[in-house]
XYZ file of C-alpha atoms in Angstrom:
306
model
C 0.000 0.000 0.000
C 1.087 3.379 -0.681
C 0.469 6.711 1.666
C 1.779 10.020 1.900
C 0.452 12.368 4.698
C 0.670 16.227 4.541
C -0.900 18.888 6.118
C -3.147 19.061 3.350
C -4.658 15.664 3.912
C -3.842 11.779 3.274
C -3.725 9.761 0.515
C -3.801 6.133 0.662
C -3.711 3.695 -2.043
C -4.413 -0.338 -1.849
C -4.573 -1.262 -5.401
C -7.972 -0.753 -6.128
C -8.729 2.539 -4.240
C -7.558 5.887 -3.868
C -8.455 7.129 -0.429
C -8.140 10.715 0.354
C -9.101 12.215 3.914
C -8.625 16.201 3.942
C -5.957 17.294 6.571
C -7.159 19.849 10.022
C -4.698 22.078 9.018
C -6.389 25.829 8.956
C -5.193 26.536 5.800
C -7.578 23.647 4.498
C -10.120 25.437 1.879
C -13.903 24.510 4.024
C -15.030 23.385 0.108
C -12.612 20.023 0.837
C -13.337 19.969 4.650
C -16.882 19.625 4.009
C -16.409 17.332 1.201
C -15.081 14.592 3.606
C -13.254 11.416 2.981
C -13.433 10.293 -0.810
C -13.480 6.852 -1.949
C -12.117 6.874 -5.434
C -11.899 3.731 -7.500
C -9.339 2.664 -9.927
C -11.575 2.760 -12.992
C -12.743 6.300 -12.216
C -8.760 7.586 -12.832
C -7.450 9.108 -16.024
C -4.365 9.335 -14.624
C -1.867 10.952 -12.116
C 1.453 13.322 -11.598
C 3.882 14.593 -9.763
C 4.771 18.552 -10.243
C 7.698 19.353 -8.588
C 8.661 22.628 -7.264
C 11.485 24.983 -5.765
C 10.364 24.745 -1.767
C 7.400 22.340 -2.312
C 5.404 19.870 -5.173
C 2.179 18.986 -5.845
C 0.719 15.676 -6.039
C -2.354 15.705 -8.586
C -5.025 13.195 -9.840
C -6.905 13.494 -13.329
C -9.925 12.142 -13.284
C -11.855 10.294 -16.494
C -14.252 12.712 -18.133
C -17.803 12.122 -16.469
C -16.606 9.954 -13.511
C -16.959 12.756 -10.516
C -20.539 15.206 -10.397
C -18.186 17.574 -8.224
C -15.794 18.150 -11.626
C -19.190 17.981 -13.919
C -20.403 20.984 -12.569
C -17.141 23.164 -12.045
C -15.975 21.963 -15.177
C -12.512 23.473 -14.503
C -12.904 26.007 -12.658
C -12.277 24.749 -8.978
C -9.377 26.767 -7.595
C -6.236 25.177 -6.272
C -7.180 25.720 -2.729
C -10.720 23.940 -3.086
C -9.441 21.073 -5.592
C -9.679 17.732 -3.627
C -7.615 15.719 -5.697
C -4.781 18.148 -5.693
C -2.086 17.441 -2.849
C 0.614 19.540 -1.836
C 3.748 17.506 -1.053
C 6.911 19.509 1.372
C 10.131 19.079 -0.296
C 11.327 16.150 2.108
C 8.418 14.041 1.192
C 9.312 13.919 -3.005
C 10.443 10.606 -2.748
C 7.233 9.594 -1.011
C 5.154 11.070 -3.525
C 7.115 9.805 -6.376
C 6.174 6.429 -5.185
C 2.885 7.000 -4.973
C 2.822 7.923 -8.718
C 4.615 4.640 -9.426
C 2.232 2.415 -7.925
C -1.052 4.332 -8.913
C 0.361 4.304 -12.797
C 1.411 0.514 -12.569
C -2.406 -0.633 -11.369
C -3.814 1.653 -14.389
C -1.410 -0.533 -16.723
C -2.334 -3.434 -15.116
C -6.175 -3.157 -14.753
C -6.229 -1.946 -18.679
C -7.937 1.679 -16.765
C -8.187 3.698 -20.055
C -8.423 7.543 -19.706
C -11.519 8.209 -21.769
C -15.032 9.705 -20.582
C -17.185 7.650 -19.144
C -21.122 7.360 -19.484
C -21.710 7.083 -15.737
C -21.204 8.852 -12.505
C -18.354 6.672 -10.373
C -18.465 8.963 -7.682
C -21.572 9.338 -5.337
C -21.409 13.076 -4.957
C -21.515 14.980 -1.607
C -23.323 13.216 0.837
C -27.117 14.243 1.733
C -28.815 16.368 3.426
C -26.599 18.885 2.699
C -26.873 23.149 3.569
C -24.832 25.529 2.461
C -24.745 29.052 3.283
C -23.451 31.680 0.899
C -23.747 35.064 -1.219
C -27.370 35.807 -1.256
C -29.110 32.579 0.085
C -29.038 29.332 2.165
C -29.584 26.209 -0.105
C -30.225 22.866 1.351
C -31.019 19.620 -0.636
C -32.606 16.323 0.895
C -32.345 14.110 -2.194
C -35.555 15.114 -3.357
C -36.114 18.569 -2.880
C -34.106 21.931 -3.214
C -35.099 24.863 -0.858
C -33.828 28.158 -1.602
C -33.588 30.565 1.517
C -32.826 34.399 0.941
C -30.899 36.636 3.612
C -30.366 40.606 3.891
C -27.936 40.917 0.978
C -30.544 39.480 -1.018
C -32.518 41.930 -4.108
C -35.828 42.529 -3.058
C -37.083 41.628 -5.973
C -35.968 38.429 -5.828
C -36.482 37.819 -1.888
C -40.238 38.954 -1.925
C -41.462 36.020 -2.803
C -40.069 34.167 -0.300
C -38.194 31.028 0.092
C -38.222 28.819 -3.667
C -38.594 25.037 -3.385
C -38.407 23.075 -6.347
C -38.558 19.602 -6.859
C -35.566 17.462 -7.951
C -37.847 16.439 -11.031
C -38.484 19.455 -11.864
C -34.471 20.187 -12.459
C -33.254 19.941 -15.804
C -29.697 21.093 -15.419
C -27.505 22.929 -13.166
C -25.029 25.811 -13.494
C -22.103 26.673 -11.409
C -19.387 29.663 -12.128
C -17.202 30.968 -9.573
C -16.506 34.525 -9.155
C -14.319 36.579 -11.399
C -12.733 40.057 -10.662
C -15.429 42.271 -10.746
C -17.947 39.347 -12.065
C -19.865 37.744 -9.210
C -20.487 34.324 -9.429
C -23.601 31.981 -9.514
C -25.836 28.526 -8.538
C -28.240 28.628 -10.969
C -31.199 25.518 -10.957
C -32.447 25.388 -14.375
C -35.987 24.814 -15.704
C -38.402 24.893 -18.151
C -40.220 27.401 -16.424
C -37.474 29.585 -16.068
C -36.118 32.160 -18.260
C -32.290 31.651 -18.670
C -31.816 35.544 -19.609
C -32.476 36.289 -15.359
C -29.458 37.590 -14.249
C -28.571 35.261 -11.154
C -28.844 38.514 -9.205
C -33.021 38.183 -9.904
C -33.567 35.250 -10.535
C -35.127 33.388 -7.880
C -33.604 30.078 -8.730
C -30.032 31.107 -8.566
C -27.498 32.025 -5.844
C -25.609 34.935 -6.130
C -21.345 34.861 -5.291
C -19.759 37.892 -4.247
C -15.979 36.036 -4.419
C -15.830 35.468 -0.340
C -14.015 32.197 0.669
C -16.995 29.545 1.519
C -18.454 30.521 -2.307
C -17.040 27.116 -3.685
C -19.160 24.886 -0.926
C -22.377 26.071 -3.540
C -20.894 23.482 -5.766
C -21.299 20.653 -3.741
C -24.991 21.671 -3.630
C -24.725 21.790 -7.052
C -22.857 18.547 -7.369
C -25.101 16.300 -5.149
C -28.431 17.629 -7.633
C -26.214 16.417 -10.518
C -25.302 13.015 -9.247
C -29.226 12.966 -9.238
C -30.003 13.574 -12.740
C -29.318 11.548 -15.766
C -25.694 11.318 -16.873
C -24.624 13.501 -19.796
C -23.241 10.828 -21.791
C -25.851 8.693 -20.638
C -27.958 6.467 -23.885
C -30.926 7.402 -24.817
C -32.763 3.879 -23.233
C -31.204 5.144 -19.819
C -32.138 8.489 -19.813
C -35.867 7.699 -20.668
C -35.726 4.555 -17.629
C -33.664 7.341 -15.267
C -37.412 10.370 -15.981
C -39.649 7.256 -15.281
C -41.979 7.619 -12.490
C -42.517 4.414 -12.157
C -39.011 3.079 -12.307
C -39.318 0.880 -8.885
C -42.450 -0.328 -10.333
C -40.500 -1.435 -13.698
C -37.613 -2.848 -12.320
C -40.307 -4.981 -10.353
C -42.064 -6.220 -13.876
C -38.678 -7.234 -14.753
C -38.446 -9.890 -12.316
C -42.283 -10.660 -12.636
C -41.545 -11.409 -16.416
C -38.378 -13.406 -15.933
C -38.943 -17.241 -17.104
C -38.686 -19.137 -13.447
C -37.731 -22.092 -15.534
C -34.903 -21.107 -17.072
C -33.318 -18.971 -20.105
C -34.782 -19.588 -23.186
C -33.373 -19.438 -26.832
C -33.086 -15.553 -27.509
C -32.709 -14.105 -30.768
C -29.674 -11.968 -31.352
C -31.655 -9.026 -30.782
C -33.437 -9.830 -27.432
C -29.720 -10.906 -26.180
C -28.482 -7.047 -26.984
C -31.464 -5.395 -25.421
C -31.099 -7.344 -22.743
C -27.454 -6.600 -22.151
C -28.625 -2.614 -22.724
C -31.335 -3.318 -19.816
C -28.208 -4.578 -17.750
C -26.301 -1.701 -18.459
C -29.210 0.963 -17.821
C -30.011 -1.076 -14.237
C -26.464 -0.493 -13.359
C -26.413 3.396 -14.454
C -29.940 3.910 -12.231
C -28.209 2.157 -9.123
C -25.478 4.444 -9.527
C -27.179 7.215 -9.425
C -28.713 6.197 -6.288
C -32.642 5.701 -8.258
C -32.577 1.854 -7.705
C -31.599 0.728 -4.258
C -29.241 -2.026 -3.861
C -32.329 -4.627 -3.584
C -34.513 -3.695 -6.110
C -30.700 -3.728 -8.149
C -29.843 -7.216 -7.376
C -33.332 -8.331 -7.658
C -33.846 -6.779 -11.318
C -30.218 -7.882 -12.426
C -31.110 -11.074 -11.439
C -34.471 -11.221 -13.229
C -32.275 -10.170 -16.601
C -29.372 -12.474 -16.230
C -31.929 -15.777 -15.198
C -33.457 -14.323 -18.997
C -30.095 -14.135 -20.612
């Protein structure tokens, strides 16, 4: 196993598993001492580095496109500070870190890990309920529902109608942008209803960022709604099964139809859809819509039919 401890946190790595727990030093950004311990599996790695400098390095990890909600949504634009899978390594500890590279880069050879997007979240996202507090409101998601809460730097316009709640299926998309010189920054929760042309600073399903220091925590808001919603790069079969309704309710049928007896002879093109129903099944469990019963019990229901 390899492990490197710094005042920034600790990364640990078994062969399978990249574990990093943020360090208690003050200088830790509150975005990554929020965020927690993170659980990141091999597959979800594009890669990794070691950037070494005059008084102190930096120890990074690139993730594959589509594996974390938290990068979805920032897209980039995470600062240094806030970036979880950024490490800064003291001077005596190069060797350490070096290592580290070594091992994580030999179990990407060796598991065939390729660095290309992926149609699926491998990350869970920041764990629920969460609250943040920041620029002009208080935004707190449970999973299902998003409540908007407005404080004294809010525009009246925009605070008279008091607090917003929408519903997660309601959500089509979600924007993040950090602050820039003398551009604030924004959450925006995107609907139909909705016009996009609201500046953030009016519209009553956005957060506005004035650039203060806890402004990056909106993304984790912003990042648990996305685990939630269908995948980007997602097939068209999964994101129509991911908007159903009546998804448990499906996933039940599937084991109701299964043949108790046995598989039967399948045509070639039952045997593909039913490898596509496997694949969607595993997507929706992912994204925390099937539980991890009504997964095993549909995937069973499939293979028993394959």
């Amino acid at each position: 196993m390899a492990e490197i401890i710094q005042k920034d946190g600790t990364w640990t790595f078994d062969g399978d598993t990249v574990r990093i727990v943020p360090g208690t030093d003050k200088g830790v950004s509150p975005l990554r001492r929020a965020l927690g311990e993170i659980a990141l599996p091999l597959g979800a790695l594009a890669g990794v580095s070691f950037e070494a400098g005059r008084r102190s390095g930096r120890l990074r990890l690139r993730l594959r496109e589509g594996a974390d909600p938290l990068l979805q949504i920032t897209g980039g634009r995470l600062g240094d500070s806030s970036d979880p899978y950024l490490l800064t390594v003291d001077k005596d500890r190069v060797g350490v870190a070096e290592y580290f590279v070594d091992e994580v880069r030999n179990a990407l050879l060796l598991d065939q890990v390729g660095p290309g997007p992926v149609d699926r979240y491998l990350l869970p996202g920041p764990a629920l309920p969460i609250t943040v507090s920041a620029g002009d409101a208080s935004v707190t998601f449970d999973g299902e529902r998003i409540r908007l809460e407005w404080n004294w730097k809010t525009e009246e316009s925009k605070s008279s109608g008091g607090p917003r709640t929408l519903a997660l299926s309601e959500v089509e998309a979600v924007e993040w942008l950090p602050s820039a010189g003398l551009e604030n920054g924004y959450l925006r929760f995107l609907t139909s209803r909705a016009p996009v042309s609201t500046p953030p600073k009016y519209d009553p399903q956005a957060v506005e960022l004035y650039g203060f220091r806890k402004d990056p925590l909106m993304a984790l808001v912003g990042a648990a709604v996305v685990a939630r919603l269908p995948h980007p790069r997602a097939t068209a079969d999964a994101l129509t099964a991911a908007q159903d309704p009546d998804l448990t309710k499906a996933a039940t049928r599937a084991t109701d139809t299964a043949d108790p007896a046995g598989p039967a002879a399948a045509s070639d093109d039952d045997h593909d859809a039913l490898l596509r129903r496997l694949r969607e099944l595993g997507e929706l469990h992912q994204a925390g819509i099937l539980t991890a019963e009504e997964f095993s019990t549909a995937k069973q229901a499939v293979l028993k039919r394959l």
